[in-house]
mmCIF file of C-alpha atoms in Angstrom:
data_model
loop_
_atom_site.group_PDB
_atom_site.id
_atom_site.type_symbol
_atom_site.label_atom_id
_atom_site.label_comp_id
_atom_site.label_asym_id
_atom_site.label_seq_id
_atom_site.Cartn_x
_atom_site.Cartn_y
_atom_site.Cartn_z
ATOM 1 C CA MET A 256 -8.352 31.194 10.954
ATOM 2 C CA THR A 257 -11.470 30.860 8.853
ATOM 3 C CA GLY A 258 -13.770 27.929 9.698
ATOM 4 C CA GLY A 259 -12.172 25.843 6.956
ATOM 5 C CA SER A 260 -8.712 26.458 8.212
ATOM 6 C CA GLN A 261 -9.968 25.565 11.739
ATOM 7 C CA THR A 262 -11.099 22.249 10.215
ATOM 8 C CA LEU A 263 -7.761 21.335 8.353
ATOM 9 C CA PHE A 264 -5.441 22.582 11.299
ATOM 10 C CA ARG A 265 -6.971 20.869 14.131
ATOM 11 C CA PRO A 266 -4.498 18.318 15.711
ATOM 12 C CA GLN A 267 -5.141 14.539 15.166
ATOM 13 C CA GLU A 268 -4.204 12.136 17.664
ATOM 14 C CA LEU A 269 -3.168 8.535 16.614
ATOM 15 C CA PRO A 270 -3.908 5.419 18.634
ATOM 16 C CA CYS A 271 -0.161 5.057 19.718
ATOM 17 C CA GLY A 272 -0.448 8.599 21.235
ATOM 18 C CA VAL A 273 1.515 10.498 18.597
ATOM 19 C CA VAL A 274 -0.303 13.856 17.683
ATOM 20 C CA LEU A 275 -0.277 15.331 14.161
ATOM 21 C CA LYS A 276 -0.350 18.985 14.068
ATOM 22 C CA ASN A 277 -2.994 19.234 11.304
ATOM 23 C CA ARG A 278 -4.824 17.126 8.924
ATOM 24 C CA ILE A 279 -2.887 17.737 5.900
ATOM 25 C CA ALA A 280 -0.458 14.964 4.578
ATOM 26 C CA LYS A 281 2.014 14.811 1.677
ATOM 27 C CA ALA A 282 1.174 11.371 0.317
ATOM 28 C CA ALA A 283 3.703 8.912 -0.656
ATOM 29 C CA MET A 284 4.926 9.124 -4.267
ATOM 30 C CA SER A 285 7.895 7.261 -5.795
ATOM 31 C CA ASP A 286 10.053 10.324 -6.188
ATOM 32 C CA SER A 287 12.790 8.345 -7.816
ATOM 33 C CA LEU A 288 15.497 10.488 -6.227
ATOM 34 C CA GLY A 289 17.672 7.716 -4.812
ATOM 35 C CA ASP A 290 21.415 7.724 -5.915
ATOM 36 C CA GLY A 291 20.953 4.382 -7.830
ATOM 37 C CA ARG A 292 22.641 2.442 -5.107
ATOM 38 C CA GLY A 293 19.676 2.585 -2.734
ATOM 39 C CA ASN A 294 20.729 5.634 -0.542
ATOM 40 C CA PRO A 295 19.132 9.075 -0.017
ATOM 41 C CA SER A 296 20.428 11.819 -2.111
ATOM 42 C CA ASN A 297 21.146 15.567 -1.435
ATOM 43 C CA ALA A 298 18.027 16.274 -3.737
ATOM 44 C CA GLN A 299 15.723 14.158 -1.374
ATOM 45 C CA PHE A 300 17.110 16.109 1.707
ATOM 46 C CA ARG A 301 16.008 19.345 0.246
ATOM 47 C CA LEU A 302 12.854 18.170 -1.130
ATOM 48 C CA TYR A 303 11.507 16.602 2.217
ATOM 49 C CA GLU A 304 12.861 19.719 4.096
ATOM 50 C CA ARG A 305 10.731 21.841 1.787
ATOM 51 C CA TRP A 306 7.603 19.943 2.450
ATOM 52 C CA ALA A 307 8.271 20.217 6.245
ATOM 53 C CA GLU A 308 8.799 23.805 5.935
ATOM 54 C CA GLY A 309 5.453 23.991 3.948
ATOM 55 C CA GLY A 310 3.451 23.112 6.921
ATOM 56 C CA CYS A 311 2.080 19.646 6.262
ATOM 57 C CA ALA A 312 1.627 17.489 9.665
ATOM 58 C CA LEU A 313 2.971 14.347 7.677
ATOM 59 C CA SER A 314 5.081 13.512 4.802
ATOM 60 C CA ILE A 315 5.517 9.936 3.471
ATOM 61 C CA VAL A 316 8.692 8.847 1.637
ATOM 62 C CA GLY A 317 7.423 6.311 -1.064
ATOM 63 C CA GLU A 318 8.697 2.893 -1.890
ATOM 64 C CA VAL A 319 11.439 2.375 0.556
ATOM 65 C CA GLN A 320 12.647 -1.244 -0.149
ATOM 66 C CA GLY A 321 13.995 -3.853 2.464
ATOM 67 C CA ASN A 322 15.320 -5.965 -0.139
ATOM 68 C CA HIS A 323 16.980 -4.751 -3.470
ATOM 69 C CA GLN A 324 15.931 -7.827 -5.354
ATOM 70 C CA TYR A 325 12.181 -6.594 -5.540
ATOM 71 C CA ALA A 326 12.585 -2.821 -6.182
ATOM 72 C CA GLU A 327 9.998 -0.773 -8.191
ATOM 73 C CA ARG A 328 12.487 1.398 -10.055
ATOM 74 C CA PRO A 329 16.232 2.084 -9.649
ATOM 75 C CA GLY A 330 15.640 5.306 -8.027
ATOM 76 C CA ASN A 331 14.046 3.692 -4.994
ATOM 77 C CA LEU A 332 15.687 3.657 -1.634
ATOM 78 C CA VAL A 333 16.809 0.349 0.058
ATOM 79 C CA LEU A 334 17.075 0.378 3.936
ATOM 80 C CA HIS A 335 19.007 -2.534 5.471
ATOM 81 C CA GLU A 336 21.544 -3.199 8.169
ATOM 82 C CA LYS A 337 24.477 -2.032 5.998
ATOM 83 C CA SER A 338 22.762 1.268 4.846
ATOM 84 C CA PRO A 339 24.922 4.369 5.583
ATOM 85 C CA ALA A 340 23.412 5.618 8.839
ATOM 86 C CA ALA A 341 24.483 9.187 8.273
ATOM 87 C CA ALA A 342 22.520 9.508 5.058
ATOM 88 C CA TRP A 343 19.425 8.052 6.534
ATOM 89 C CA GLU A 344 19.610 10.298 9.712
ATOM 90 C CA THR A 345 20.029 13.318 7.580
ATOM 91 C CA LEU A 346 16.906 12.512 5.528
ATOM 92 C CA ALA A 347 14.881 12.017 8.773
ATOM 93 C CA ARG A 348 16.052 15.193 10.343
ATOM 94 C CA ALA A 349 15.459 17.213 6.945
ATOM 95 C CA GLY A 350 11.783 16.134 6.778
ATOM 96 C CA SER A 351 11.116 16.289 10.542
ATOM 97 C CA GLY A 352 11.361 20.139 10.906
ATOM 98 C CA CYS A 353 8.552 22.542 11.805
ATOM 99 C CA GLY A 354 6.721 19.884 13.920
ATOM 100 C CA SER A 355 6.173 17.805 10.757
ATOM 101 C CA ARG A 356 6.722 13.949 10.901
ATOM 102 C CA LEU A 357 8.340 11.871 8.197
ATOM 103 C CA PHE A 358 7.135 8.288 7.635
ATOM 104 C CA LEU A 359 9.022 5.794 5.502
ATOM 105 C CA GLN A 360 6.504 3.746 3.233
ATOM 106 C CA LEU A 361 7.764 0.068 3.280
ATOM 107 C CA GLY A 362 7.338 -1.454 0.014
ATOM 108 C CA HIS A 363 8.000 -4.828 -1.965
ATOM 109 C CA ALA A 364 7.188 -4.670 -5.744
ATOM 110 C CA GLY A 365 6.688 -8.495 -5.897
ATOM 111 C CA ALA A 366 5.309 -9.345 -9.306
ATOM 112 C CA LEU A 367 5.796 -5.763 -10.450
ATOM 113 C CA ALA A 368 9.422 -5.518 -9.641
ATOM 114 C CA TYR A 369 11.437 -3.829 -12.138
ATOM 115 C CA GLY A 370 12.930 -6.561 -14.543
ATOM 116 C CA PRO A 371 16.338 -5.037 -15.328
ATOM 117 C CA ILE A 372 17.205 -4.735 -11.634
ATOM 118 C CA SER A 373 15.016 -7.194 -9.868
ATOM 119 C CA SER A 374 13.696 -10.735 -9.789
ATOM 120 C CA PRO A 375 9.818 -10.388 -10.040
ATOM 121 C CA LYS A 376 8.025 -12.967 -7.915
ATOM 122 C CA GLY A 377 4.361 -12.714 -6.556
ATOM 123 C CA PRO A 378 1.793 -14.847 -4.813
ATOM 124 C CA SER A 379 1.520 -16.782 -7.859
ATOM 125 C CA ALA A 380 3.380 -17.456 -11.150
ATOM 126 C CA LEU A 381 1.791 -15.234 -13.974
ATOM 127 C CA SER A 382 2.568 -14.810 -17.805
ATOM 128 C CA VAL A 383 0.307 -12.323 -19.294
ATOM 129 C CA PRO A 384 1.173 -9.482 -21.831
ATOM 130 C CA GLY A 385 3.571 -7.122 -20.040
ATOM 131 C CA LEU A 386 3.937 -9.142 -16.915
ATOM 132 C CA THR A 387 5.855 -12.293 -16.186
ATOM 133 C CA CYS A 388 6.744 -13.384 -12.664
ATOM 134 C CA GLY A 389 7.620 -16.311 -10.629
ATOM 135 C CA GLU A 390 5.802 -17.645 -7.408
ATOM 136 C CA LEU A 391 7.067 -17.070 -3.966
ATOM 137 C CA THR A 392 7.685 -20.162 -1.942
ATOM 138 C CA ARG A 393 6.139 -20.648 1.411
ATOM 139 C CA ASP A 394 9.430 -20.313 3.006
ATOM 140 C CA GLU A 395 9.894 -16.952 1.286
ATOM 141 C CA ILE A 396 6.387 -15.855 2.397
ATOM 142 C CA ARG A 397 7.085 -16.656 5.921
ATOM 143 C CA ALA A 398 10.310 -14.666 6.059
ATOM 144 C CA LEU A 399 8.558 -11.625 4.726
ATOM 145 C CA PRO A 400 7.239 -10.415 8.123
ATOM 146 C CA GLY A 401 10.647 -10.339 9.607
ATOM 147 C CA HIS A 402 12.154 -8.584 6.480
ATOM 148 C CA PHE A 403 9.524 -5.780 6.931
ATOM 149 C CA ALA A 404 10.090 -5.641 10.752
ATOM 150 C CA ARG A 405 13.770 -5.219 10.329
ATOM 151 C CA THR A 406 13.355 -2.271 7.925
ATOM 152 C CA ALA A 407 10.761 -0.583 10.442
ATOM 153 C CA ARG A 408 13.283 -1.146 13.324
ATOM 154 C CA LEU A 409 15.881 0.645 11.366
ATOM 155 C CA ALA A 410 13.535 3.382 10.533
ATOM 156 C CA ARG A 411 12.860 3.993 14.172
ATOM 157 C CA ARG A 412 16.549 3.831 14.986
ATOM 158 C CA PHE A 413 17.304 6.551 12.296
ATOM 159 C CA GLY A 414 15.035 8.880 13.650
ATOM 160 C CA PHE A 415 11.843 8.630 11.340
ATOM 161 C CA GLY A 416 8.551 9.468 12.724
ATOM 162 C CA GLY A 417 6.569 6.410 11.544
ATOM 163 C CA VAL A 418 6.180 3.691 8.865
ATOM 164 C CA GLU A 419 3.527 2.910 6.227
ATOM 165 C CA LEU A 420 3.010 -0.521 4.894
ATOM 166 C CA HIS A 421 2.322 -0.385 1.126
ATOM 167 C CA ALA A 422 -0.539 -2.776 0.456
ATOM 168 C CA ALA A 423 -2.059 -0.710 -2.379
ATOM 169 C CA HIS A 424 -1.439 -0.070 -6.060
ATOM 170 C CA GLY A 425 -0.547 -3.744 -7.041
ATOM 171 C CA PHE A 426 2.683 -4.096 -4.854
ATOM 172 C CA LEU A 427 3.142 -7.281 -2.931
ATOM 173 C CA LEU A 428 0.938 -6.931 0.125
ATOM 174 C CA GLY A 429 -1.901 -5.788 -2.157
ATOM 175 C CA GLN A 430 -1.050 -8.713 -4.554
ATOM 176 C CA PHE A 431 -1.797 -11.138 -1.893
ATOM 177 C CA LEU A 432 -4.999 -9.409 -1.391
ATOM 178 C CA SER A 433 -6.007 -9.521 -4.866
ATOM 179 C CA PRO A 434 -7.444 -12.662 -6.403
ATOM 180 C CA LEU A 435 -6.143 -11.472 -9.915
ATOM 181 C CA PHE A 436 -2.575 -11.879 -8.668
ATOM 182 C CA ASN A 437 -3.150 -14.419 -5.815
ATOM 183 C CA ARG A 438 -4.226 -17.832 -7.171
ATOM 184 C CA ARG A 439 -2.738 -20.026 -4.317
ATOM 185 C CA ALA A 440 -4.435 -22.964 -3.070
ATOM 186 C CA ASP A 441 -2.587 -22.805 0.348
ATOM 187 C CA ASP A 442 -3.380 -20.861 3.446
ATOM 188 C CA TYR A 443 -2.227 -17.579 1.769
ATOM 189 C CA GLY A 444 -4.649 -17.823 -0.921
ATOM 190 C CA GLY A 445 -8.494 -18.493 -1.714
ATOM 191 C CA SER A 446 -10.636 -16.830 0.907
ATOM 192 C CA LEU A 447 -10.301 -13.249 1.686
ATOM 193 C CA LEU A 448 -9.172 -14.001 5.167
ATOM 194 C CA ALA A 449 -6.539 -16.148 3.816
ATOM 195 C CA ARG A 450 -5.418 -13.491 1.245
ATOM 196 C CA ALA A 451 -5.212 -10.858 4.082
ATOM 197 C CA ARG A 452 -3.017 -13.072 6.276
ATOM 198 C CA LEU A 453 0.282 -11.875 4.845
ATOM 199 C CA ALA A 454 -0.553 -8.309 5.446
ATOM 200 C CA LEU A 455 -1.796 -8.874 8.986
ATOM 201 C CA GLU A 456 1.319 -10.951 9.843
ATOM 202 C CA VAL A 457 3.596 -8.307 8.474
ATOM 203 C CA LEU A 458 1.665 -5.555 10.604
ATOM 204 C CA GLU A 459 1.851 -7.446 13.823
ATOM 205 C CA GLU A 460 5.531 -8.334 13.324
ATOM 206 C CA VAL A 461 6.390 -4.668 12.535
ATOM 207 C CA ARG A 462 4.392 -3.538 15.607
ATOM 208 C CA SER A 463 6.448 -6.112 17.725
ATOM 209 C CA ALA A 464 9.675 -4.659 16.356
ATOM 210 C CA VAL A 465 8.840 -0.923 16.878
ATOM 211 C CA GLY A 466 6.801 -0.924 19.994
ATOM 212 C CA PRO A 467 3.397 0.458 20.890
ATOM 213 C CA GLU A 468 4.340 4.066 20.646
ATOM 214 C CA PHE A 469 5.628 4.266 17.093
ATOM 215 C CA PRO A 470 3.236 5.027 14.308
ATOM 216 C CA VAL A 471 2.471 2.212 12.037
ATOM 217 C CA ALA A 472 0.101 3.028 8.978
ATOM 218 C CA ILE A 473 -1.000 0.985 5.997
ATOM 219 C CA LYS A 474 -2.005 2.011 2.579
ATOM 220 C CA LEU A 475 -4.990 0.071 1.228
ATOM 221 C CA ASN A 476 -6.730 -0.216 -2.156
ATOM 222 C CA SER A 477 -10.500 0.699 -2.175
ATOM 223 C CA SER A 478 -10.475 -1.532 -5.159
ATOM 224 C CA ASP A 479 -8.028 -2.690 -7.661
ATOM 225 C CA GLN A 480 -10.194 -1.087 -10.432
ATOM 226 C CA LEU A 481 -9.547 -4.240 -12.573
ATOM 227 C CA GLU A 482 -11.790 -7.063 -13.566
ATOM 228 C CA GLY A 483 -11.106 -10.029 -11.257
ATOM 229 C CA GLY A 484 -9.209 -7.967 -8.556
ATOM 230 C CA LEU A 485 -9.979 -6.814 -5.144
ATOM 231 C CA THR A 486 -13.564 -5.342 -4.982
ATOM 232 C CA GLN A 487 -14.891 -2.547 -2.740
ATOM 233 C CA THR A 488 -16.801 -5.123 -0.905
ATOM 234 C CA GLU A 489 -13.702 -7.309 -0.065
ATOM 235 C CA ALA A 490 -11.732 -4.092 0.725
ATOM 236 C CA LEU A 491 -14.197 -2.947 3.429
ATOM 237 C CA GLU A 492 -13.812 -6.462 4.997
ATOM 238 C CA VAL A 493 -10.052 -5.776 5.118
ATOM 239 C CA VAL A 494 -10.686 -2.464 6.755
ATOM 240 C CA LYS A 495 -12.801 -4.245 9.382
ATOM 241 C CA LEU A 496 -9.880 -6.518 10.087
ATOM 242 C CA LEU A 497 -7.346 -3.693 10.189
ATOM 243 C CA ASP A 498 -9.662 -1.808 12.493
ATOM 244 C CA ALA A 499 -9.325 -4.552 15.139
ATOM 245 C CA SER A 500 -5.460 -4.765 14.730
ATOM 246 C CA SER A 501 -2.704 -2.428 16.122
ATOM 247 C CA ILE A 502 -2.695 -0.187 13.198
ATOM 248 C CA ASP A 503 -2.674 3.564 13.758
ATOM 249 C CA LEU A 504 -3.720 4.873 10.382
ATOM 250 C CA ILE A 505 -5.551 3.422 7.334
ATOM 251 C CA ASP A 506 -4.594 5.366 4.180
ATOM 252 C CA ILE A 507 -7.325 4.755 1.445
ATOM 253 C CA SER A 508 -6.162 4.697 -2.172
ATOM 254 C CA GLY A 509 -7.023 2.667 -5.242
ATOM 255 C CA GLY A 510 -6.077 1.459 -8.635
ATOM 256 C CA THR A 511 -3.077 -0.829 -9.712
ATOM 257 C CA TYR A 512 -0.071 -0.516 -11.799
ATOM 258 C CA PHE A 513 -0.972 -3.565 -13.920
ATOM 259 C CA PRO A 514 0.324 -3.323 -17.485
ATOM 260 C CA GLY A 515 -2.014 -1.311 -19.408
ATOM 261 C CA ALA A 516 -4.208 -0.226 -16.520
ATOM 262 C CA LYS A 517 -4.999 3.423 -16.256
ATOM 263 C CA SER A 518 -3.811 5.071 -13.181
ATOM 264 C CA ALA A 519 -6.223 6.850 -10.934
ATOM 265 C CA SER A 520 -3.872 9.876 -10.517
ATOM 266 C CA ASP A 521 -4.226 10.380 -14.251
ATOM 267 C CA SER A 522 -7.932 10.935 -14.230
ATOM 268 C CA ALA A 523 -9.468 14.042 -15.355
ATOM 269 C CA GLY A 524 -11.801 14.056 -12.556
ATOM 270 C CA SER A 525 -12.285 17.245 -10.446
ATOM 271 C CA GLY A 526 -12.478 15.822 -7.033
ATOM 272 C CA PRO A 527 -11.394 13.148 -4.585
ATOM 273 C CA TYR A 528 -11.404 9.731 -6.239
ATOM 274 C CA PHE A 529 -12.331 7.466 -3.558
ATOM 275 C CA LEU A 530 -14.762 9.484 -1.462
ATOM 276 C CA ASP A 531 -17.554 7.075 -1.657
ATOM 277 C CA PHE A 532 -15.410 4.257 -0.372
ATOM 278 C CA ALA A 533 -14.131 6.427 2.446
ATOM 279 C CA ARG A 534 -17.800 7.128 3.481
ATOM 280 C CA LYS A 535 -18.358 3.371 3.748
ATOM 281 C CA ALA A 536 -15.137 2.708 5.577
ATOM 282 C CA ARG A 537 -15.962 5.268 8.148
ATOM 283 C CA GLN A 538 -19.117 3.199 8.995
ATOM 284 C CA VAL A 539 -17.146 0.158 9.942
ATOM 285 C CA ALA A 540 -13.822 1.588 11.266
ATOM 286 C CA ARG A 541 -13.072 3.660 14.397
ATOM 287 C CA LYS A 542 -9.345 3.946 13.658
ATOM 288 C CA PRO A 543 -8.129 7.270 11.804
ATOM 289 C CA LEU A 544 -8.623 7.305 8.105
ATOM 290 C CA MET A 545 -6.555 9.046 5.556
ATOM 291 C CA LEU A 546 -7.869 9.595 2.166
ATOM 292 C CA THR A 547 -5.427 9.995 -0.713
ATOM 293 C CA GLY A 548 -6.096 11.004 -4.311
ATOM 294 C CA GLY A 549 -7.826 13.578 -6.280
ATOM 295 C CA PHE A 550 -7.778 16.652 -3.823
ATOM 296 C CA LYS A 551 -7.535 19.735 -5.839
ATOM 297 C CA SER A 552 -8.748 22.420 -3.587
ATOM 298 C CA ARG A 553 -9.021 23.422 0.048
ATOM 299 C CA ALA A 554 -12.707 23.332 -0.113
ATOM 300 C CA GLN A 555 -12.597 19.666 -1.140
ATOM 301 C CA ALA A 556 -10.313 18.806 1.769
ATOM 302 C CA VAL A 557 -12.439 20.688 4.355
ATOM 303 C CA ALA A 558 -15.534 19.034 3.007
ATOM 304 C CA ALA A 559 -14.197 15.490 3.338
ATOM 305 C CA ILE A 560 -13.143 16.087 7.008
ATOM 306 C CA GLU A 561 -16.317 17.885 8.039
ATOM 307 C CA ASP A 562 -18.509 15.330 6.476
ATOM 308 C CA GLY A 563 -16.550 12.790 8.596
ATOM 309 C CA TYR A 564 -15.547 10.739 5.788
ATOM 310 C CA THR A 565 -11.922 10.880 6.607
ATOM 311 C CA ASP A 566 -9.606 12.426 9.428
ATOM 312 C CA ILE A 567 -6.557 13.288 7.219
ATOM 313 C CA VAL A 568 -6.376 14.278 3.586
ATOM 314 C CA GLY A 569 -3.495 12.745 1.523
ATOM 315 C CA ILE A 570 -2.189 15.047 -1.217
ATOM 316 C CA ALA A 571 0.719 14.054 -3.555
ATOM 317 C CA ARG A 572 0.711 16.013 -6.770
ATOM 318 C CA GLY A 573 -0.679 19.135 -5.185
ATOM 319 C CA HIS A 574 2.312 19.034 -2.897
ATOM 320 C CA VAL A 575 4.536 18.751 -6.105
ATOM 321 C CA LEU A 576 2.764 22.001 -7.580
ATOM 322 C CA ASP A 577 2.987 23.926 -4.232
ATOM 323 C CA PRO A 578 5.522 22.466 -1.687
ATOM 324 C CA GLY A 579 4.102 25.037 0.789
ATOM 325 C CA LEU A 580 0.423 23.775 0.291
ATOM 326 C CA ALA A 581 -0.540 23.642 4.016
ATOM 327 C CA ARG A 582 0.680 27.232 4.453
ATOM 328 C CA SER A 583 -1.117 28.344 1.259
ATOM 329 C CA TRP A 584 -4.309 27.065 2.828
ATOM 330 C CA GLN A 585 -4.194 28.933 6.040
ATOM 331 C CA GLY A 586 -6.004 32.213 6.395
ATOM 332 C CA GLU A 587 -9.098 33.749 4.673
ATOM 333 C CA LYS A 588 -7.830 33.534 0.951
ATOM 334 C CA ALA A 589 -6.646 30.080 0.290
ATOM 335 C CA GLN A 590 -4.486 29.566 -2.713
ATOM 336 C CA ASP A 591 -5.251 26.283 -4.463
ATOM 337 C CA PRO A 592 -2.692 24.597 -6.671
ATOM 338 C CA ASN A 593 -2.733 25.364 -10.307
ATOM 339 C CA PHE A 594 -3.016 22.018 -11.894
ATOM 340 C CA PRO A 595 -1.676 21.854 -15.451
ATOM 341 C CA ARG A 596 -3.579 20.514 -18.458
ATOM 342 C CA PHE A 597 -1.623 18.240 -20.878
ATOM 343 C CA SER A 598 -2.475 18.045 -24.683
ATOM 344 C CA THR A 599 -1.453 14.501 -24.731
ATOM 345 C CA ASN A 600 -1.328 11.773 -22.185
ATOM 346 C CA ILE A 601 1.092 8.952 -23.384
ATOM 347 C CA GLU A 602 1.206 5.938 -20.863
ATOM 348 C CA GLY A 603 3.412 7.097 -18.049
ATOM 349 C CA GLY A 604 3.841 10.648 -19.421
ATOM 350 C CA VAL A 605 1.974 12.573 -16.708
ATOM 351 C CA THR A 606 3.707 10.504 -14.056
ATOM 352 C CA ALA A 607 7.054 11.195 -15.417
ATOM 353 C CA TRP A 608 6.254 14.957 -15.711
ATOM 354 C CA TYR A 609 5.480 15.158 -12.032
ATOM 355 C CA THR A 610 8.448 13.067 -11.146
ATOM 356 C CA MET A 611 10.917 15.218 -13.001
ATOM 357 C CA ARG A 612 9.279 18.117 -11.370
ATOM 358 C CA LEU A 613 10.264 16.679 -7.898
ATOM 359 C CA THR A 614 13.801 16.453 -9.114
ATOM 360 C CA ASP A 615 13.585 20.144 -10.015
ATOM 361 C CA LEU A 616 12.198 20.920 -6.540
ATOM 362 C CA GLY A 617 14.996 19.015 -4.922
ATOM 363 C CA GLU A 618 17.776 20.590 -7.016
ATOM 364 C CA GLY A 619 16.406 24.077 -6.692
ATOM 365 C CA ARG A 620 15.083 24.754 -10.081
ATOM 366 C CA GLU A 621 11.857 25.936 -11.572
ATOM 367 C CA THR A 622 9.944 23.478 -13.818
ATOM 368 C CA PRO A 623 9.859 24.948 -17.377
ATOM 369 C CA ASP A 624 6.187 25.795 -18.313
ATOM 370 C CA THR A 625 7.145 24.496 -21.865
ATOM 371 C CA ARG A 626 8.038 20.918 -20.594
ATOM 372 C CA SER A 627 5.743 18.255 -22.473
ATOM 373 C CA VAL A 628 4.955 14.975 -21.070
ATOM 374 C CA GLU A 629 6.973 13.436 -23.989
ATOM 375 C CA ASP A 630 9.959 15.231 -22.985
ATOM 376 C CA ALA A 631 9.568 14.401 -19.323
ATOM 377 C CA LEU A 632 9.109 10.652 -20.018
ATOM 378 C CA GLU A 633 12.228 10.588 -22.273
ATOM 379 C CA THR A 634 14.321 12.188 -19.465
ATOM 380 C CA PHE A 635 12.878 10.022 -16.873
ATOM 381 C CA GLU A 636 13.580 6.776 -18.849
ATOM 382 C CA ARG A 637 17.035 7.826 -19.662
ATOM 383 C CA ARG A 638 17.826 8.492 -16.231
ATOM 384 C CA ASP A 639 16.608 5.076 -15.059
ATOM 385 C CA ALA A 640 18.618 3.409 -17.818
ATOM 386 C CA ASP A 641 21.601 5.189 -16.212
ATOM 387 C CA ARG A 642 20.588 4.179 -12.752
ATOM 388 C CA THR A 643 20.089 0.547 -13.836
ATOM 389 C CA SER A 644 23.779 0.228 -14.792
ATOM 390 C CA THR A 645 24.672 1.834 -11.495
ATOM 391 C CA TRP A 646 22.261 -0.332 -9.552
ATOM 392 C CA ASN A 647 23.387 -3.634 -10.899
ATOM 393 C CA ALA A 648 26.907 -2.790 -10.569
ATOM 394 C CA HIS A 649 26.404 -2.024 -6.869
ATOM 395 C CA PHE A 650 24.183 -4.813 -5.829
ATOM 396 C CA THR A 651 25.694 -7.759 -8.125
ATOM 397 C CA PRO A 652 27.912 -9.888 -5.743
#
């Protein structure tokens, strides 16, 4: 292997003792491939199998809900005591081949829960253009660590290689961290330590449920990238708190799916989005760091690790364009993904294009070069409308 390959393909040990075979992770995405009843589908089995065969050390299933009432979309997975064990065990096996580990990202959309199938509630009641939600009671908040812990325990039982707590992108744990969402006056709001309380309680309850040898990661915003939201200075303080906890991996990202906010992943930038924050986080954290967002070439990934800013590179869209990305980056002639350029960028269109390409990959089709973001968004929304009916029929008593 070349010097760059050696950098990316060195093993990484996590504090729990688990060793990742290299430094390349398929970062979490909401693949929207659930069957509409919260269960894994055949397309997901094949998709995560392809990523494992592609050589990444770690793949993360995005947005797995423990409670169907707070789902992000009707294509989400829902893992609870009545979930079909065989389907989940099949998914775990499919994504764990070739020495890869498959994590479940444990989510709760909170205030951003999808209205047609959910009951949006966040740290505080909000009514702003595009977003209306109720406020969680103290009893509801105190029940959350146990809910996350039960889901994590099931993940371990069904054979998954770890879990990641989703505290980024404006979902519930991130909402508690953010003064934009969290306007509480009790011990879960106000100071940063109080706003971080729920995330830390969830982490420790999950750790207690899965034991010391099972990997537990967390995805954290470097900032909300919104006026009045979590700042970089505050995020660094959260990193310090996490570094003193039982966490195994801190996954750095950024941005918030607040109505009208621009997604960092739709940026036209040519390099990693949150590299400067990772540099600062490295100065205050000894725990392994994963940097997610904006990696478009092997050279960028190698530089981020060699400069000491991160231990693992998290790549989402690059793995959509090339499911065998890790293998493509081995050897002297690395092949970087060919990122498409879109002539228009309607809100949600680029994300829908990549989401529908995931469907193509899982169902064994090639994505047409002629697919527009408009066509992708229309197909995505039509499918969600169909799944909304399925979801409500399944989960309504």
